[in-house]
C-alpha cells in the first residue's frame, strides 16, 4: 500500500509539472501572438500604407494569421539566434545527394519536352535577353517542377512570421510589404497568395520584391502571371538573369581536370584570370575537347563545390549570374549541368563522394575557429561556400595535411 501511495504521489507531481509546463508554453504563445499583432499594426501597416496598400487588403491578409513557429531559422523573443544545426535547404546539404541521377534525369527529360513545346517563346526570349532557353527551362524545372509542384503555405503567414521572428527580419519585412503590394495591385487575391516555406511565389519561385521588379507579361493578356502562364514564367526568369548580368554568347562553365599541383585553395570568383592561363597550367576539359576559342581570352575561375570530393570546373561569370537566382554553388551547377544535358551534353565525368560532412552548426563552429586564426571564411553561417572551402584548404596545407577544401569530422577535432 505504501508503494501505491508513493507511486500515486509521483504521478501527481509529474502531472502538475506537465500542467505547469503546458501553462508556461500557452503563456509564451499568447505573448508571441500578442506581440505579432502589435508588430503588424505598429510596423507593417505604416510601411504598407506608405506603398499604397488599402486597409482592407491589410486586414484580409492577416485575418486569423498567427506566427508559424514550425518554420526554420526562427529566434523567439528573448532568445539568441544561433546558427541552426540542420540544413533545411537541399542546396546546402550533401553534394552527392543533390546531384543524384534520380533527381537530375527527370529534370533533363521533361526539360527537353518543354524546350520543344515552347521553342518559339524561348527563341524570342533569348533574342531579347541573351539568356539561353535551356538555362531558363532548367531553372523552371528546378524551382517548381515546370509548374507542377504544390506550393503549400499561406504567404502572409510565412512572411509575417519571418519578418517578426527570423534571423533576417529586415529582409523579410520588405518581402512582406511587397506581398501586400502584389494583392493591392490586383495580381492575386489574398487567398491565392501561396508560397514556399521561405515565402517564394509562383512557378519561378520569386520573392515578392523580385516579382514586382521582374515579372513580365509575355503572352500579352495584360497580366504578369507567374502562377499559370508558362510564357510569363519563362520571360520573367530570363529578365531576372539578364538584369543580373548574363553575358551573351558565353557558357556558364566547363567540367575540368584540375591537376593536384593547382591548389583547391585557389578557388573563387575573386581569383579569376584568363582561361588560357589555366590551360597553360595543365587544366583540361574532361570531355577531351578544347576550350572554345572565344572563351580562352576571357575570365574564368576554379570551382570545386565539394572540394576534392567531387568534380572540378572552370566557371565563367555566367555561373554566378545563375547563382544570383539562388545563392548556392550547387544550385547554379545543377541548373548549368541540366541545361547542358537538355542540349545533348553528358553526365558528370567526375563522381561525387558520399561525404556526410558536418551539421550546419558544426561548420559554423569550424568557421569561427578559422576566423580566430585569421582566415576569411565569408562569415560563420554554417554554409561551406568558396571562402570557407579554400580557407580549409589553406589551413590544411599550412599544417602539412593534404588539402581537401571540405569540412570533415577529423578537421573539426583537429581544430578544437
mmCIF file of C-alpha atoms in Angstrom:
data_model
loop_
_atom_site.group_PDB
_atom_site.id
_atom_site.type_symbol
_atom_site.label_atom_id
_atom_site.label_comp_id
_atom_site.label_asym_id
_atom_site.label_seq_id
_atom_site.Cartn_x
_atom_site.Cartn_y
_atom_site.Cartn_z
ATOM 1 C CA UNK A 1 0.000 0.000 0.000
ATOM 2 C CA UNK A 2 2.901 2.345 0.844
ATOM 3 C CA UNK A 3 4.353 1.735 -2.653
ATOM 4 C CA UNK A 4 0.958 2.508 -4.183
ATOM 5 C CA UNK A 5 0.700 5.909 -2.472
ATOM 6 C CA UNK A 6 4.324 6.708 -3.351
ATOM 7 C CA UNK A 7 3.653 5.953 -6.991
ATOM 8 C CA UNK A 8 0.442 7.977 -6.865
ATOM 9 C CA UNK A 9 2.310 10.940 -5.369
ATOM 10 C CA UNK A 10 4.990 10.775 -8.077
ATOM 11 C CA UNK A 11 2.369 10.638 -10.820
ATOM 12 C CA UNK A 12 0.544 13.642 -9.325
ATOM 13 C CA UNK A 13 3.795 15.595 -9.143
ATOM 14 C CA UNK A 14 4.615 14.670 -12.709
ATOM 15 C CA UNK A 15 1.147 15.705 -13.843
ATOM 16 C CA UNK A 16 1.408 19.031 -12.046
ATOM 17 C CA UNK A 17 4.805 19.581 -13.666
ATOM 18 C CA UNK A 18 3.396 18.878 -17.115
ATOM 19 C CA UNK A 19 0.459 21.171 -16.397
ATOM 20 C CA UNK A 20 2.843 23.930 -15.344
ATOM 21 C CA UNK A 21 4.915 23.398 -18.494
ATOM 22 C CA UNK A 22 1.794 23.480 -20.672
ATOM 23 C CA UNK A 23 0.633 26.614 -18.880
ATOM 24 C CA UNK A 24 4.003 28.284 -19.433
ATOM 25 C CA UNK A 25 4.004 27.267 -23.102
ATOM 26 C CA UNK A 26 0.499 28.663 -23.523
ATOM 27 C CA UNK A 27 1.546 31.880 -21.806
ATOM 28 C CA UNK A 28 4.588 32.242 -24.093
ATOM 29 C CA UNK A 29 2.468 31.505 -27.141
ATOM 30 C CA UNK A 30 -0.066 34.123 -26.117
ATOM 31 C CA UNK A 31 2.719 36.674 -25.639
ATOM 32 C CA UNK A 32 4.162 35.873 -29.071
ATOM 33 C CA UNK A 33 0.756 36.169 -30.736
ATOM 34 C CA UNK A 34 0.072 39.461 -28.958
ATOM 35 C CA UNK A 35 3.470 40.829 -29.916
ATOM 36 C CA UNK A 36 2.876 39.754 -33.503
ATOM 37 C CA UNK A 37 -0.392 41.715 -33.733
ATOM 38 C CA UNK A 38 1.328 44.766 -32.276
ATOM 39 C CA UNK A 39 4.179 44.360 -34.783
ATOM 40 C CA UNK A 40 1.698 44.207 -37.657
ATOM 41 C CA UNK A 41 -0.140 47.327 -36.548
ATOM 42 C CA UNK A 42 2.783 49.495 -35.499
ATOM 43 C CA UNK A 43 5.399 48.449 -38.064
ATOM 44 C CA UNK A 44 3.911 46.649 -41.053
ATOM 45 C CA UNK A 45 0.759 48.698 -41.551
ATOM 46 C CA UNK A 46 2.504 52.109 -41.710
ATOM 47 C CA UNK A 47 5.022 50.743 -44.253
ATOM 48 C CA UNK A 48 2.275 49.128 -46.324
ATOM 49 C CA UNK A 49 0.114 52.254 -46.234
ATOM 50 C CA UNK A 50 3.051 54.307 -47.489
ATOM 51 C CA UNK A 51 3.221 51.952 -50.512
ATOM 52 C CA UNK A 52 -0.450 52.494 -51.302
ATOM 53 C CA UNK A 53 -1.854 49.303 -49.768
ATOM 54 C CA UNK A 54 -5.508 49.799 -48.734
ATOM 55 C CA UNK A 55 -6.516 48.991 -45.173
ATOM 56 C CA UNK A 56 -8.938 46.346 -46.429
ATOM 57 C CA UNK A 57 -6.129 44.405 -48.128
ATOM 58 C CA UNK A 58 -4.019 44.580 -44.976
ATOM 59 C CA UNK A 59 -6.840 43.297 -42.764
ATOM 60 C CA UNK A 60 -7.755 40.500 -45.169
ATOM 61 C CA UNK A 61 -4.131 39.383 -45.444
ATOM 62 C CA UNK A 62 -3.730 38.902 -41.704
ATOM 63 C CA UNK A 63 -7.205 37.779 -40.721
ATOM 64 C CA UNK A 64 -6.708 34.769 -38.455
ATOM 65 C CA UNK A 65 -2.963 34.656 -39.176
ATOM 66 C CA UNK A 66 -0.640 33.743 -36.317
ATOM 67 C CA UNK A 67 3.125 33.132 -36.290
ATOM 68 C CA UNK A 68 4.014 29.671 -37.558
ATOM 69 C CA UNK A 69 6.620 28.544 -35.039
ATOM 70 C CA UNK A 70 7.362 25.375 -37.020
ATOM 71 C CA UNK A 71 9.190 27.338 -39.732
ATOM 72 C CA UNK A 72 13.006 27.056 -39.749
ATOM 73 C CA UNK A 73 15.507 29.782 -38.818
ATOM 74 C CA UNK A 74 13.382 31.488 -36.177
ATOM 75 C CA UNK A 75 14.513 33.133 -32.936
ATOM 76 C CA UNK A 76 11.778 33.544 -30.342
ATOM 77 C CA UNK A 77 11.616 36.838 -28.403
ATOM 78 C CA UNK A 78 14.285 36.981 -25.730
ATOM 79 C CA UNK A 79 16.302 34.166 -27.305
ATOM 80 C CA UNK A 80 19.572 34.383 -29.196
ATOM 81 C CA UNK A 81 19.600 33.459 -32.885
ATOM 82 C CA UNK A 82 22.201 30.701 -33.126
ATOM 83 C CA UNK A 83 23.098 29.069 -36.411
ATOM 84 C CA UNK A 84 20.736 26.083 -36.739
ATOM 85 C CA UNK A 85 22.257 22.645 -36.503
ATOM 86 C CA UNK A 86 20.314 21.344 -39.509
ATOM 87 C CA UNK A 87 20.477 22.465 -43.122
ATOM 88 C CA UNK A 88 16.866 22.795 -44.247
ATOM 89 C CA UNK A 89 17.666 23.712 -47.864
ATOM 90 C CA UNK A 90 18.797 20.909 -50.140
ATOM 91 C CA UNK A 91 21.179 23.370 -51.810
ATOM 92 C CA UNK A 92 23.336 23.409 -48.683
ATOM 93 C CA UNK A 93 23.346 19.711 -47.910
ATOM 94 C CA UNK A 94 25.287 16.765 -49.388
ATOM 95 C CA UNK A 95 26.506 17.375 -52.965
ATOM 96 C CA UNK A 96 26.355 13.632 -53.665
ATOM 97 C CA UNK A 97 22.673 13.539 -52.744
ATOM 98 C CA UNK A 98 21.899 16.794 -54.537
ATOM 99 C CA UNK A 99 23.275 15.533 -57.849
ATOM 100 C CA UNK A 100 21.790 12.045 -57.657
ATOM 101 C CA UNK A 101 20.774 10.893 -61.114
ATOM 102 C CA UNK A 102 17.282 10.224 -59.788
ATOM 103 C CA UNK A 103 16.926 13.987 -59.313
ATOM 104 C CA UNK A 104 18.744 15.139 -62.421
ATOM 105 C CA UNK A 105 17.297 12.785 -65.029
ATOM 106 C CA UNK A 106 13.615 13.797 -64.622
ATOM 107 C CA UNK A 107 14.505 17.485 -64.965
ATOM 108 C CA UNK A 108 16.543 16.781 -68.092
ATOM 109 C CA UNK A 109 13.919 14.548 -69.725
ATOM 110 C CA UNK A 110 10.978 16.823 -69.010
ATOM 111 C CA UNK A 111 13.089 19.868 -69.798
ATOM 112 C CA UNK A 112 13.730 18.632 -73.332
ATOM 113 C CA UNK A 113 9.984 18.269 -73.818
ATOM 114 C CA UNK A 114 9.377 21.797 -72.512
ATOM 115 C CA UNK A 115 12.086 23.218 -74.779
ATOM 116 C CA UNK A 116 10.362 21.661 -77.780
ATOM 117 C CA UNK A 117 6.905 22.775 -76.690
ATOM 118 C CA UNK A 118 7.954 26.388 -76.055
ATOM 119 C CA UNK A 119 10.710 26.691 -78.637
ATOM 120 C CA UNK A 120 9.233 29.791 -80.243
ATOM 121 C CA UNK A 121 8.763 31.536 -76.896
ATOM 122 C CA UNK A 122 12.276 30.621 -75.774
ATOM 123 C CA UNK A 123 13.847 31.791 -79.033
ATOM 124 C CA UNK A 124 12.176 35.158 -78.659
ATOM 125 C CA UNK A 125 13.270 35.457 -75.014
ATOM 126 C CA UNK A 126 16.854 34.594 -75.944
ATOM 127 C CA UNK A 127 16.867 37.220 -78.688
ATOM 128 C CA UNK A 128 15.664 39.836 -76.231
ATOM 129 C CA UNK A 129 17.751 38.879 -73.174
ATOM 130 C CA UNK A 130 20.694 36.827 -74.457
ATOM 131 C CA UNK A 131 19.879 34.069 -71.949
ATOM 132 C CA UNK A 132 19.767 30.553 -73.497
ATOM 133 C CA UNK A 133 16.419 28.817 -73.354
ATOM 134 C CA UNK A 134 17.913 25.708 -71.764
ATOM 135 C CA UNK A 135 19.158 27.708 -68.769
ATOM 136 C CA UNK A 136 15.718 29.254 -68.295
ATOM 137 C CA UNK A 137 13.967 25.888 -68.586
ATOM 138 C CA UNK A 138 16.413 24.263 -66.138
ATOM 139 C CA UNK A 139 15.596 26.931 -63.539
ATOM 140 C CA UNK A 140 11.876 26.439 -64.169
ATOM 141 C CA UNK A 141 12.288 22.707 -63.632
ATOM 142 C CA UNK A 142 14.393 23.043 -60.518
ATOM 143 C CA UNK A 143 12.185 25.657 -58.880
ATOM 144 C CA UNK A 144 8.726 24.208 -59.410
ATOM 145 C CA UNK A 145 8.923 21.042 -61.484
ATOM 146 C CA UNK A 146 7.823 23.065 -64.546
ATOM 147 C CA UNK A 147 4.847 24.393 -62.609
ATOM 148 C CA UNK A 148 3.710 21.036 -61.222
ATOM 149 C CA UNK A 149 4.989 21.448 -57.655
ATOM 150 C CA UNK A 150 2.446 22.164 -54.947
ATOM 151 C CA UNK A 151 3.076 25.383 -53.036
ATOM 152 C CA UNK A 152 1.551 24.727 -49.628
ATOM 153 C CA UNK A 153 1.956 27.754 -47.356
ATOM 154 C CA UNK A 154 -0.030 30.911 -46.710
ATOM 155 C CA UNK A 155 2.424 33.560 -47.925
ATOM 156 C CA UNK A 156 1.319 36.108 -45.348
ATOM 157 C CA UNK A 157 1.738 33.624 -42.513
ATOM 158 C CA UNK A 158 5.249 32.737 -43.713
ATOM 159 C CA UNK A 159 6.437 36.255 -44.469
ATOM 160 C CA UNK A 160 4.766 37.718 -41.386
ATOM 161 C CA UNK A 161 6.338 35.100 -39.132
ATOM 162 C CA UNK A 162 9.774 35.594 -40.623
ATOM 163 C CA UNK A 163 9.541 39.404 -40.566
ATOM 164 C CA UNK A 164 8.735 39.149 -36.853
ATOM 165 C CA UNK A 165 10.889 36.232 -35.702
ATOM 166 C CA UNK A 166 13.508 35.193 -38.264
ATOM 167 C CA UNK A 167 17.251 35.737 -38.237
ATOM 168 C CA UNK A 168 16.827 38.097 -41.256
ATOM 169 C CA UNK A 169 13.944 40.276 -40.111
ATOM 170 C CA UNK A 170 14.718 43.292 -42.323
ATOM 171 C CA UNK A 171 14.853 41.156 -45.461
ATOM 172 C CA UNK A 172 11.505 39.512 -44.780
ATOM 173 C CA UNK A 173 9.888 42.776 -43.686
ATOM 174 C CA UNK A 174 10.481 44.208 -47.162
ATOM 175 C CA UNK A 175 9.195 41.000 -48.737
ATOM 176 C CA UNK A 176 6.054 41.117 -46.612
ATOM 177 C CA UNK A 177 5.241 44.673 -47.667
ATOM 178 C CA UNK A 178 5.880 43.708 -51.310
ATOM 179 C CA UNK A 179 3.458 40.767 -50.968
ATOM 180 C CA UNK A 180 0.778 43.184 -49.784
ATOM 181 C CA UNK A 181 1.513 45.364 -52.819
ATOM 182 C CA UNK A 182 1.011 42.386 -55.145
ATOM 183 C CA UNK A 183 -2.523 41.936 -53.822
ATOM 184 C CA UNK A 184 -3.199 45.680 -53.754
ATOM 185 C CA UNK A 185 -2.170 45.904 -57.420
ATOM 186 C CA UNK A 186 -4.708 43.219 -58.335
ATOM 187 C CA UNK A 187 -2.349 40.431 -59.383
ATOM 188 C CA UNK A 188 -3.834 37.925 -56.927
ATOM 189 C CA UNK A 189 -6.428 37.732 -54.184
ATOM 190 C CA UNK A 190 -5.317 37.247 -50.585
ATOM 191 C CA UNK A 191 -6.428 33.611 -50.560
ATOM 192 C CA UNK A 192 -4.376 32.891 -53.680
ATOM 193 C CA UNK A 193 -1.100 34.041 -52.150
ATOM 194 C CA UNK A 194 0.564 30.667 -51.560
ATOM 195 C CA UNK A 195 4.312 30.340 -51.062
ATOM 196 C CA UNK A 196 7.184 28.061 -50.140
ATOM 197 C CA UNK A 197 8.350 27.901 -46.536
ATOM 198 C CA UNK A 198 10.717 30.747 -47.423
ATOM 199 C CA UNK A 199 7.996 32.961 -48.927
ATOM 200 C CA UNK A 200 8.744 32.383 -52.641
ATOM 201 C CA UNK A 201 5.886 32.698 -55.124
ATOM 202 C CA UNK A 202 4.729 31.077 -58.336
ATOM 203 C CA UNK A 203 6.396 28.840 -60.891
ATOM 204 C CA UNK A 204 9.743 30.706 -60.911
ATOM 205 C CA UNK A 205 9.636 30.970 -57.095
ATOM 206 C CA UNK A 206 10.211 34.711 -56.983
ATOM 207 C CA UNK A 207 10.341 36.513 -53.683
ATOM 208 C CA UNK A 208 7.687 39.272 -53.733
ATOM 209 C CA UNK A 209 10.176 42.101 -54.364
ATOM 210 C CA UNK A 210 11.531 40.153 -57.339
ATOM 211 C CA UNK A 211 8.013 39.748 -58.678
ATOM 212 C CA UNK A 212 7.479 43.499 -58.579
ATOM 213 C CA UNK A 213 10.785 44.058 -60.374
ATOM 214 C CA UNK A 214 10.982 41.238 -62.916
ATOM 215 C CA UNK A 215 7.611 39.612 -63.529
ATOM 216 C CA UNK A 216 6.744 40.026 -67.211
ATOM 217 C CA UNK A 217 3.571 39.830 -69.276
ATOM 218 C CA UNK A 218 4.901 37.860 -72.238
ATOM 219 C CA UNK A 219 1.694 36.270 -73.505
ATOM 220 C CA UNK A 220 0.041 39.672 -73.964
ATOM 221 C CA UNK A 221 -3.028 39.117 -71.788
ATOM 222 C CA UNK A 222 -2.342 42.176 -69.628
ATOM 223 C CA UNK A 223 -1.300 40.189 -66.535
ATOM 224 C CA UNK A 224 2.117 39.323 -65.154
ATOM 225 C CA UNK A 225 1.057 35.775 -64.390
ATOM 226 C CA UNK A 226 3.876 33.651 -62.965
ATOM 227 C CA UNK A 227 1.343 31.237 -61.480
ATOM 228 C CA UNK A 228 -0.344 29.760 -64.557
ATOM 229 C CA UNK A 229 1.304 31.242 -67.675
ATOM 230 C CA UNK A 230 4.379 29.408 -68.963
ATOM 231 C CA UNK A 231 5.392 32.274 -71.319
ATOM 232 C CA UNK A 232 5.191 34.822 -68.492
ATOM 233 C CA UNK A 233 7.161 32.497 -66.212
ATOM 234 C CA UNK A 234 9.913 31.858 -68.754
ATOM 235 C CA UNK A 235 10.245 35.504 -69.744
ATOM 236 C CA UNK A 236 10.358 36.586 -66.100
ATOM 237 C CA UNK A 237 13.236 34.187 -65.409
ATOM 238 C CA UNK A 238 15.073 35.436 -68.495
ATOM 239 C CA UNK A 239 14.611 39.057 -67.483
ATOM 240 C CA UNK A 240 15.923 38.283 -63.998
ATOM 241 C CA UNK A 241 19.105 36.682 -65.357
ATOM 242 C CA UNK A 242 19.663 39.407 -67.942
ATOM 243 C CA UNK A 243 19.416 42.082 -65.273
ATOM 244 C CA UNK A 244 21.836 40.098 -63.096
ATOM 245 C CA UNK A 245 24.453 40.454 -65.849
ATOM 246 C CA UNK A 246 24.215 37.453 -68.184
ATOM 247 C CA UNK A 247 26.977 37.711 -70.805
ATOM 248 C CA UNK A 248 25.512 36.941 -74.186
ATOM 249 C CA UNK A 249 27.384 34.242 -76.123
ATOM 250 C CA UNK A 250 29.288 32.791 -73.166
ATOM 251 C CA UNK A 251 28.827 29.430 -71.494
ATOM 252 C CA UNK A 252 28.341 29.034 -67.735
ATOM 253 C CA UNK A 253 31.401 26.799 -67.305
ATOM 254 C CA UNK A 254 33.148 23.530 -68.111
ATOM 255 C CA UNK A 255 33.897 20.399 -66.118
ATOM 256 C CA UNK A 256 37.673 20.220 -65.937
ATOM 257 C CA UNK A 257 40.673 18.204 -64.840
ATOM 258 C CA UNK A 258 42.496 20.415 -62.336
ATOM 259 C CA UNK A 259 45.948 18.935 -61.596
ATOM 260 C CA UNK A 260 46.882 18.383 -57.958
ATOM 261 C CA UNK A 261 49.697 20.914 -58.345
ATOM 262 C CA UNK A 262 46.978 23.586 -58.560
ATOM 263 C CA UNK A 263 45.682 24.006 -55.029
ATOM 264 C CA UNK A 264 41.956 23.767 -54.374
ATOM 265 C CA UNK A 265 42.560 26.816 -52.176
ATOM 266 C CA UNK A 266 42.821 28.813 -55.438
ATOM 267 C CA UNK A 267 39.067 28.545 -55.938
ATOM 268 C CA UNK A 268 36.779 31.549 -56.191
ATOM 269 C CA UNK A 269 35.305 34.218 -58.477
ATOM 270 C CA UNK A 270 37.565 36.839 -56.914
ATOM 271 C CA UNK A 271 40.549 34.893 -58.322
ATOM 272 C CA UNK A 272 39.534 34.961 -61.962
ATOM 273 C CA UNK A 273 42.039 35.029 -64.793
ATOM 274 C CA UNK A 274 42.065 34.371 -68.484
ATOM 275 C CA UNK A 275 41.046 30.780 -69.152
ATOM 276 C CA UNK A 276 44.118 30.420 -71.365
ATOM 277 C CA UNK A 277 46.270 30.792 -68.234
ATOM 278 C CA UNK A 278 44.588 27.778 -66.656
ATOM 279 C CA UNK A 279 45.182 25.843 -69.851
ATOM 280 C CA UNK A 280 48.872 26.780 -69.669
ATOM 281 C CA UNK A 281 48.943 25.269 -66.148
ATOM 282 C CA UNK A 282 47.616 21.967 -67.442
ATOM 283 C CA UNK A 283 43.867 22.369 -66.894
ATOM 284 C CA UNK A 284 41.895 20.419 -69.497
ATOM 285 C CA UNK A 285 38.243 19.689 -70.150
ATOM 286 C CA UNK A 286 37.115 16.229 -69.047
ATOM 287 C CA UNK A 287 35.334 15.820 -72.371
ATOM 288 C CA UNK A 288 38.689 15.810 -74.164
ATOM 289 C CA UNK A 289 37.639 18.790 -76.285
ATOM 290 C CA UNK A 290 39.485 22.087 -76.239
ATOM 291 C CA UNK A 291 38.023 25.114 -74.520
ATOM 292 C CA UNK A 292 36.084 27.167 -77.107
ATOM 293 C CA UNK A 293 38.372 29.718 -78.781
ATOM 294 C CA UNK A 294 36.090 32.606 -77.819
ATOM 295 C CA UNK A 295 36.470 31.669 -74.135
ATOM 296 C CA UNK A 296 40.270 31.474 -73.913
ATOM 297 C CA UNK A 297 40.912 35.201 -73.618
ATOM 298 C CA UNK A 298 38.004 35.754 -71.230
ATOM 299 C CA UNK A 299 37.971 35.404 -67.441
ATOM 300 C CA UNK A 300 37.107 32.255 -65.556
ATOM 301 C CA UNK A 301 37.862 30.717 -62.186
ATOM 302 C CA UNK A 302 38.291 27.372 -60.487
ATOM 303 C CA UNK A 303 35.101 25.982 -58.951
ATOM 304 C CA UNK A 304 35.177 22.989 -56.597
ATOM 305 C CA UNK A 305 31.780 22.873 -54.885
ATOM 306 C CA UNK A 306 32.724 19.744 -52.888
ATOM 307 C CA UNK A 307 36.437 20.446 -52.636
ATOM 308 C CA UNK A 308 38.463 17.454 -53.779
ATOM 309 C CA UNK A 309 35.478 15.187 -53.003
ATOM 310 C CA UNK A 310 33.766 15.985 -56.301
ATOM 311 C CA UNK A 311 34.239 17.225 -59.853
ATOM 312 C CA UNK A 312 36.115 20.434 -60.624
ATOM 313 C CA UNK A 313 35.106 23.148 -63.070
ATOM 314 C CA UNK A 314 36.251 26.294 -64.776
ATOM 315 C CA UNK A 315 33.360 28.683 -64.192
ATOM 316 C CA UNK A 316 32.607 31.808 -66.186
ATOM 317 C CA UNK A 317 30.866 34.904 -64.784
ATOM 318 C CA UNK A 318 27.569 33.486 -66.076
ATOM 319 C CA UNK A 319 27.773 30.768 -63.424
ATOM 320 C CA UNK A 320 27.485 33.497 -60.805
ATOM 321 C CA UNK A 321 24.556 35.052 -62.635
ATOM 322 C CA UNK A 322 22.712 31.753 -62.159
ATOM 323 C CA UNK A 323 23.862 31.786 -58.541
ATOM 324 C CA UNK A 324 22.275 35.231 -58.128
ATOM 325 C CA UNK A 325 18.932 33.465 -58.642
ATOM 326 C CA UNK A 326 19.600 31.168 -55.689
ATOM 327 C CA UNK A 327 22.770 31.820 -53.700
ATOM 328 C CA UNK A 328 24.170 28.294 -53.798
ATOM 329 C CA UNK A 329 27.016 26.819 -55.841
ATOM 330 C CA UNK A 330 25.165 23.506 -56.002
ATOM 331 C CA UNK A 331 22.015 25.153 -57.326
ATOM 332 C CA UNK A 332 23.864 27.057 -60.047
ATOM 333 C CA UNK A 333 25.773 23.927 -61.032
ATOM 334 C CA UNK A 334 22.585 21.848 -61.156
ATOM 335 C CA UNK A 335 20.986 24.402 -63.478
ATOM 336 C CA UNK A 336 24.022 24.706 -65.746
ATOM 337 C CA UNK A 337 24.578 20.958 -65.934
ATOM 338 C CA UNK A 338 20.899 20.149 -66.527
ATOM 339 C CA UNK A 339 20.802 22.753 -69.306
ATOM 340 C CA UNK A 340 23.856 21.191 -70.945
ATOM 341 C CA UNK A 341 22.254 17.771 -70.888
ATOM 342 C CA UNK A 342 18.993 19.104 -72.303
ATOM 343 C CA UNK A 343 21.104 20.175 -75.294
ATOM 344 C CA UNK A 344 22.781 16.778 -75.639
ATOM 345 C CA UNK A 345 25.593 17.025 -73.094
ATOM 346 C CA UNK A 346 26.850 14.151 -70.978
ATOM 347 C CA UNK A 347 26.607 13.384 -67.268
ATOM 348 C CA UNK A 348 29.404 14.460 -64.929
ATOM 349 C CA UNK A 349 32.637 12.601 -65.576
ATOM 350 C CA UNK A 350 33.839 13.053 -62.005
ATOM 351 C CA UNK A 351 31.953 11.353 -59.192
ATOM 352 C CA UNK A 352 30.612 12.914 -56.019
ATOM 353 C CA UNK A 353 31.975 11.206 -52.906
ATOM 354 C CA UNK A 354 29.217 10.479 -50.385
ATOM 355 C CA UNK A 355 30.856 12.540 -47.654
ATOM 356 C CA UNK A 356 28.304 13.383 -44.994
ATOM 357 C CA UNK A 357 30.413 16.214 -43.686
ATOM 358 C CA UNK A 358 29.123 18.002 -40.590
ATOM 359 C CA UNK A 359 25.958 19.629 -39.351
ATOM 360 C CA UNK A 360 25.426 23.282 -40.153
ATOM 361 C CA UNK A 361 26.241 24.114 -36.537
ATOM 362 C CA UNK A 362 29.474 22.124 -36.758
ATOM 363 C CA UNK A 363 30.508 24.043 -39.878
ATOM 364 C CA UNK A 364 29.730 27.352 -38.149
ATOM 365 C CA UNK A 365 31.973 26.417 -35.227
ATOM 366 C CA UNK A 366 34.697 25.366 -37.666
ATOM 367 C CA UNK A 367 34.354 28.701 -39.440
ATOM 368 C CA UNK A 368 34.650 30.528 -36.137
ATOM 369 C CA UNK A 369 37.846 28.613 -35.325
ATOM 370 C CA UNK A 370 39.287 29.522 -38.729
ATOM 371 C CA UNK A 371 38.335 33.177 -38.273
ATOM 372 C CA UNK A 372 40.204 33.270 -34.981
ATOM 373 C CA UNK A 373 43.305 32.168 -36.889
ATOM 374 C CA UNK A 374 42.894 34.983 -39.399
ATOM 375 C CA UNK A 375 41.144 33.181 -42.263
ATOM 376 C CA UNK A 376 38.391 34.851 -44.275
ATOM 377 C CA UNK A 377 35.561 32.307 -44.368
ATOM 378 C CA UNK A 378 32.921 34.740 -45.580
ATOM 379 C CA UNK A 379 31.052 34.669 -42.259
ATOM 380 C CA UNK A 380 30.304 31.957 -39.707
ATOM 381 C CA UNK A 381 26.925 30.980 -41.155
ATOM 382 C CA UNK A 382 27.402 27.222 -41.232
ATOM 383 C CA UNK A 383 27.431 27.081 -45.044
ATOM 384 C CA UNK A 384 30.553 25.860 -46.810
ATOM 385 C CA UNK A 385 30.885 28.494 -49.529
ATOM 386 C CA UNK A 386 34.002 29.026 -51.594
ATOM 387 C CA UNK A 387 35.707 31.233 -48.992
ATOM 388 C CA UNK A 388 35.209 28.581 -46.334
ATOM 389 C CA UNK A 389 36.331 25.786 -48.656
ATOM 390 C CA UNK A 390 39.533 27.497 -49.690
ATOM 391 C CA UNK A 391 40.270 28.591 -46.106
ATOM 392 C CA UNK A 392 40.044 24.955 -45.071
ATOM 393 C CA UNK A 393 42.452 24.054 -47.879
ATOM 394 C CA UNK A 394 44.888 26.798 -46.895
ATOM 395 C CA UNK A 395 44.787 25.666 -43.246
ATOM 396 C CA UNK A 396 45.374 22.056 -44.279
ATOM 397 C CA UNK A 397 48.378 22.996 -46.420
ATOM 398 C CA UNK A 398 49.837 25.196 -43.690
ATOM 399 C CA UNK A 399 49.560 22.325 -41.236
ATOM 400 C CA UNK A 400 51.133 19.707 -43.502
ATOM 401 C CA UNK A 401 47.931 17.942 -44.476
ATOM 402 C CA UNK A 402 46.574 17.062 -47.897
ATOM 403 C CA UNK A 403 44.243 19.839 -48.986
ATOM 404 C CA UNK A 404 40.664 18.637 -49.476
ATOM 405 C CA UNK A 405 38.959 22.043 -49.119
ATOM 406 C CA UNK A 406 35.967 20.409 -47.462
ATOM 407 C CA UNK A 407 34.747 20.341 -43.824
ATOM 408 C CA UNK A 408 35.046 16.987 -42.098
ATOM 409 C CA UNK A 409 34.780 15.473 -38.637
ATOM 410 C CA UNK A 410 38.515 14.902 -38.306
ATOM 411 C CA UNK A 411 39.195 18.523 -39.202
ATOM 412 C CA UNK A 412 36.715 19.656 -36.577
ATOM 413 C CA UNK A 413 38.502 17.581 -33.958
ATOM 414 C CA UNK A 414 41.939 18.876 -35.012
ATOM 415 C CA UNK A 415 40.894 22.493 -34.609
ATOM 416 C CA UNK A 416 39.414 22.187 -31.129
#
